[in-house]
mmCIF file of C-alpha atoms in Angstrom:
data_model
loop_
_atom_site.group_PDB
_atom_site.id
_atom_site.type_symbol
_atom_site.label_atom_id
_atom_site.label_comp_id
_atom_site.label_asym_id
_atom_site.label_seq_id
_atom_site.Cartn_x
_atom_site.Cartn_y
_atom_site.Cartn_z
ATOM 1 C CA UNK A 28 -34.281 -10.277 -13.106
ATOM 2 C CA UNK A 29 -33.962 -9.091 -9.531
ATOM 3 C CA UNK A 30 -34.537 -11.909 -7.086
ATOM 4 C CA UNK A 31 -34.875 -10.086 -3.796
ATOM 5 C CA UNK A 32 -36.341 -13.024 -1.859
ATOM 6 C CA UNK A 33 -33.389 -15.381 -2.333
ATOM 7 C CA UNK A 34 -30.970 -12.467 -2.300
ATOM 8 C CA UNK A 35 -32.041 -11.454 1.232
ATOM 9 C CA UNK A 36 -30.118 -14.405 2.710
ATOM 10 C CA UNK A 37 -26.980 -13.402 0.789
ATOM 11 C CA UNK A 38 -27.407 -9.803 1.937
ATOM 12 C CA UNK A 39 -27.540 -10.983 5.575
ATOM 13 C CA UNK A 40 -24.330 -12.928 4.986
ATOM 14 C CA UNK A 41 -22.697 -9.939 3.266
ATOM 15 C CA UNK A 42 -23.925 -7.452 5.867
ATOM 16 C CA UNK A 43 -20.915 -5.650 7.150
ATOM 17 C CA UNK A 44 -18.327 -7.350 4.916
ATOM 18 C CA UNK A 45 -17.840 -4.232 2.811
ATOM 19 C CA UNK A 46 -17.865 -2.006 5.879
ATOM 20 C CA UNK A 47 -15.326 -4.210 7.656
ATOM 21 C CA UNK A 48 -12.961 -4.332 4.664
ATOM 22 C CA UNK A 49 -13.401 -0.593 4.080
ATOM 23 C CA UNK A 50 -12.579 0.197 7.748
ATOM 24 C CA UNK A 51 -9.444 -1.960 7.487
ATOM 25 C CA UNK A 52 -8.400 0.061 4.420
ATOM 26 C CA UNK A 53 -9.071 3.380 6.108
ATOM 27 C CA UNK A 54 -7.269 2.372 9.321
ATOM 28 C CA UNK A 55 -4.260 1.098 7.383
ATOM 29 C CA UNK A 56 -4.107 4.325 5.348
ATOM 30 C CA UNK A 57 -4.296 6.720 8.299
ATOM 31 C CA UNK A 58 -1.449 9.158 8.136
ATOM 32 C CA UNK A 59 0.676 8.927 11.201
ATOM 33 C CA UNK A 60 3.591 11.323 11.864
ATOM 34 C CA UNK A 61 5.329 8.558 13.850
ATOM 35 C CA UNK A 62 5.367 6.365 10.732
ATOM 36 C CA UNK A 63 6.633 9.250 8.582
ATOM 37 C CA UNK A 64 9.484 10.019 10.963
ATOM 38 C CA UNK A 65 10.283 6.354 11.450
ATOM 39 C CA UNK A 66 10.699 5.814 7.695
ATOM 40 C CA UNK A 67 14.188 7.208 8.126
ATOM 41 C CA UNK A 68 15.153 4.005 9.893
ATOM 42 C CA UNK A 69 15.216 0.549 8.303
ATOM 43 C CA UNK A 70 12.631 -0.723 10.768
ATOM 44 C CA UNK A 71 10.420 2.265 9.995
ATOM 45 C CA UNK A 72 10.739 1.715 6.232
ATOM 46 C CA UNK A 73 9.807 -1.922 6.709
ATOM 47 C CA UNK A 74 6.714 -0.902 8.704
ATOM 48 C CA UNK A 75 5.724 1.588 5.993
ATOM 49 C CA UNK A 76 6.128 -1.096 3.306
ATOM 50 C CA UNK A 77 4.071 -3.556 5.366
ATOM 51 C CA UNK A 78 1.348 -0.925 5.776
ATOM 52 C CA UNK A 79 1.293 -0.233 2.031
ATOM 53 C CA UNK A 80 1.105 -3.958 1.300
ATOM 54 C CA UNK A 81 -1.713 -4.331 3.827
ATOM 55 C CA UNK A 82 -3.710 -1.588 2.089
ATOM 56 C CA UNK A 83 -3.131 -3.242 -1.277
ATOM 57 C CA UNK A 84 -4.237 -6.619 0.109
ATOM 58 C CA UNK A 85 -7.359 -5.041 1.665
ATOM 59 C CA UNK A 86 -8.300 -3.397 -1.632
ATOM 60 C CA UNK A 87 -7.731 -6.744 -3.343
ATOM 61 C CA UNK A 88 -9.992 -8.551 -0.874
ATOM 62 C CA UNK A 89 -12.592 -5.795 -1.176
ATOM 63 C CA UNK A 90 -12.500 -6.133 -4.979
ATOM 64 C CA UNK A 91 -12.700 -9.924 -4.704
ATOM 65 C CA UNK A 92 -15.801 -9.626 -2.474
ATOM 66 C CA UNK A 93 -17.373 -7.208 -4.975
ATOM 67 C CA UNK A 94 -16.685 -9.629 -7.844
ATOM 68 C CA UNK A 95 -18.083 -12.581 -5.859
ATOM 69 C CA UNK A 96 -21.300 -10.718 -5.047
ATOM 70 C CA UNK A 97 -21.575 -9.535 -8.674
ATOM 71 C CA UNK A 98 -21.190 -13.130 -9.903
ATOM 72 C CA UNK A 99 -23.897 -14.353 -7.500
ATOM 73 C CA UNK A 100 -26.285 -11.697 -8.790
ATOM 74 C CA UNK A 101 -25.471 -12.677 -12.382
ATOM 75 C CA UNK A 102 -26.269 -16.339 -11.563
ATOM 76 C CA UNK A 103 -29.692 -15.198 -10.398
ATOM 77 C CA UNK A 104 -30.340 -13.948 -13.936
ATOM 78 C CA UNK A 105 -29.433 -10.282 -13.626
ATOM 79 C CA UNK A 106 -27.689 -8.613 -16.535
ATOM 80 C CA UNK A 107 -24.263 -7.019 -15.997
ATOM 81 C CA UNK A 108 -25.513 -3.473 -15.534
ATOM 82 C CA UNK A 109 -28.241 -4.516 -13.088
ATOM 83 C CA UNK A 110 -25.925 -6.770 -11.086
ATOM 84 C CA UNK A 111 -23.361 -3.931 -10.835
ATOM 85 C CA UNK A 112 -26.077 -1.488 -9.733
ATOM 86 C CA UNK A 113 -27.191 -3.921 -7.011
ATOM 87 C CA UNK A 114 -23.612 -4.404 -5.796
ATOM 88 C CA UNK A 115 -23.086 -0.645 -5.677
ATOM 89 C CA UNK A 116 -26.378 -0.205 -3.776
ATOM 90 C CA UNK A 117 -25.321 -2.820 -1.215
ATOM 91 C CA UNK A 118 -21.974 -1.083 -0.717
ATOM 92 C CA UNK A 119 -23.663 2.324 -0.358
ATOM 93 C CA UNK A 120 -25.851 0.924 2.426
ATOM 94 C CA UNK A 121 -22.705 0.158 4.421
ATOM 95 C CA UNK A 122 -20.381 2.996 3.480
ATOM 96 C CA UNK A 123 -20.417 6.776 3.345
ATOM 97 C CA UNK A 124 -21.387 7.911 -0.158
ATOM 98 C CA UNK A 125 -18.313 10.154 -0.287
ATOM 99 C CA UNK A 126 -15.979 7.176 -0.378
ATOM 100 C CA UNK A 127 -18.016 4.573 -2.253
ATOM 101 C CA UNK A 128 -17.217 5.359 -5.892
ATOM 102 C CA UNK A 129 -13.472 5.859 -5.381
ATOM 103 C CA UNK A 130 -13.134 2.833 -3.085
ATOM 104 C CA UNK A 131 -15.031 0.580 -5.490
ATOM 105 C CA UNK A 132 -12.939 1.869 -8.392
ATOM 106 C CA UNK A 133 -9.629 1.266 -6.610
ATOM 107 C CA UNK A 134 -10.728 -2.137 -5.280
ATOM 108 C CA UNK A 135 -11.879 -3.330 -8.687
ATOM 109 C CA UNK A 136 -8.714 -2.206 -10.429
ATOM 110 C CA UNK A 137 -6.373 -3.677 -7.759
ATOM 111 C CA UNK A 138 -8.343 -6.962 -7.740
ATOM 112 C CA UNK A 139 -8.323 -7.270 -11.548
ATOM 113 C CA UNK A 140 -4.606 -6.438 -11.652
ATOM 114 C CA UNK A 141 -3.490 -8.997 -9.057
ATOM 115 C CA UNK A 142 -6.069 -11.546 -10.154
ATOM 116 C CA UNK A 143 -4.387 -11.434 -13.593
ATOM 117 C CA UNK A 144 -0.730 -11.514 -12.498
ATOM 118 C CA UNK A 145 -1.218 -13.606 -9.384
ATOM 119 C CA UNK A 146 -1.983 -12.878 -5.751
ATOM 120 C CA UNK A 147 1.548 -14.008 -4.857
ATOM 121 C CA UNK A 148 2.920 -10.923 -6.639
ATOM 122 C CA UNK A 149 1.325 -8.673 -4.022
ATOM 123 C CA UNK A 150 4.694 -8.178 -2.326
ATOM 124 C CA UNK A 151 4.942 -4.887 -4.233
ATOM 125 C CA UNK A 152 7.037 -2.234 -2.470
ATOM 126 C CA UNK A 153 7.140 0.735 -4.843
ATOM 127 C CA UNK A 154 3.437 1.395 -5.566
ATOM 128 C CA UNK A 155 0.411 2.180 -3.445
ATOM 129 C CA UNK A 156 -3.082 0.910 -4.157
ATOM 130 C CA UNK A 157 -4.030 4.379 -5.450
ATOM 131 C CA UNK A 158 -1.082 4.400 -7.828
ATOM 132 C CA UNK A 159 -1.994 0.955 -9.145
ATOM 133 C CA UNK A 160 -5.578 2.130 -9.669
ATOM 134 C CA UNK A 161 -4.295 5.093 -11.711
ATOM 135 C CA UNK A 162 -2.384 2.923 -14.175
ATOM 136 C CA UNK A 163 -3.662 3.347 -17.707
ATOM 137 C CA UNK A 164 -4.815 0.368 -19.775
ATOM 138 C CA UNK A 165 -1.582 0.735 -21.812
ATOM 139 C CA UNK A 166 0.519 0.630 -18.618
ATOM 140 C CA UNK A 167 -1.286 -2.480 -17.429
ATOM 141 C CA UNK A 168 -0.984 -4.154 -20.834
ATOM 142 C CA UNK A 169 2.764 -3.334 -20.788
ATOM 143 C CA UNK A 170 3.164 -4.901 -17.316
ATOM 144 C CA UNK A 171 1.175 -8.014 -18.313
ATOM 145 C CA UNK A 172 3.215 -8.418 -21.520
ATOM 146 C CA UNK A 173 6.496 -7.957 -19.647
ATOM 147 C CA UNK A 174 5.520 -10.481 -16.987
ATOM 148 C CA UNK A 175 4.393 -12.955 -19.647
ATOM 149 C CA UNK A 176 7.767 -12.590 -21.436
ATOM 150 C CA UNK A 177 9.660 -13.019 -18.171
ATOM 151 C CA UNK A 178 7.638 -16.170 -17.405
ATOM 152 C CA UNK A 179 8.288 -17.486 -20.912
ATOM 153 C CA UNK A 180 12.051 -16.921 -20.501
ATOM 154 C CA UNK A 181 11.992 -18.627 -17.098
ATOM 155 C CA UNK A 182 10.122 -21.606 -18.542
ATOM 156 C CA UNK A 183 12.665 -21.858 -21.398
ATOM 157 C CA UNK A 184 15.566 -21.709 -18.920
ATOM 158 C CA UNK A 185 13.902 -24.368 -16.772
ATOM 159 C CA UNK A 186 13.389 -26.594 -19.817
ATOM 160 C CA UNK A 187 17.024 -26.124 -20.918
ATOM 161 C CA UNK A 188 18.132 -27.104 -17.417
ATOM 162 C CA UNK A 189 16.011 -30.256 -17.553
ATOM 163 C CA UNK A 190 17.346 -31.124 -21.011
ATOM 164 C CA UNK A 191 20.947 -30.647 -19.804
ATOM 165 C CA UNK A 192 20.310 -32.845 -16.749
ATOM 166 C CA UNK A 193 18.922 -35.566 -19.011
ATOM 167 C CA UNK A 194 22.055 -35.388 -21.212
ATOM 168 C CA UNK A 195 24.306 -35.566 -18.161
ATOM 169 C CA UNK A 196 22.627 -38.703 -16.827
ATOM 170 C CA UNK A 197 24.363 -41.952 -17.653
ATOM 171 C CA UNK A 198 22.238 -45.008 -18.130
ATOM 172 C CA UNK A 199 23.804 -48.269 -17.003
ATOM 173 C CA UNK A 200 22.487 -51.437 -18.572
ATOM 174 C CA UNK A 201 23.424 -54.721 -16.958
#
């Protein structure tokens, strides 16, 4: 079911959100010879890392906005395919067709990736948003499993530390 009357208010609220996020992505990705040359210095490398992280964060926010709009359309009674088509149409109204499909694809993959492992893990230094979007399902499953195992080990170590502290405590009874 497409509810265009009640959706018009949401569209007014969303007007420009995709365009704004997309422009931030494009501006952050612009190749700049000054940045390239400056990567030979520590300060330059730090700026390059910050720029990469900013692009990843922008793709994440773009994907989050896509998911939010998709969920709203689903709540209005639209099926998955229809809701996705409506989201894509809204994005196409704001962005050049040339970039829409690739940008949506990267944003969705980056959002799903960091939504699963945690937004706090976005301090990534060795991968760009495009590289994350090109990870295979097997690669992503491997990363998720590895992170889950690391978290499990950390939880066990934390529990062992708590148990040891409890053993070390002396209880005085008067």
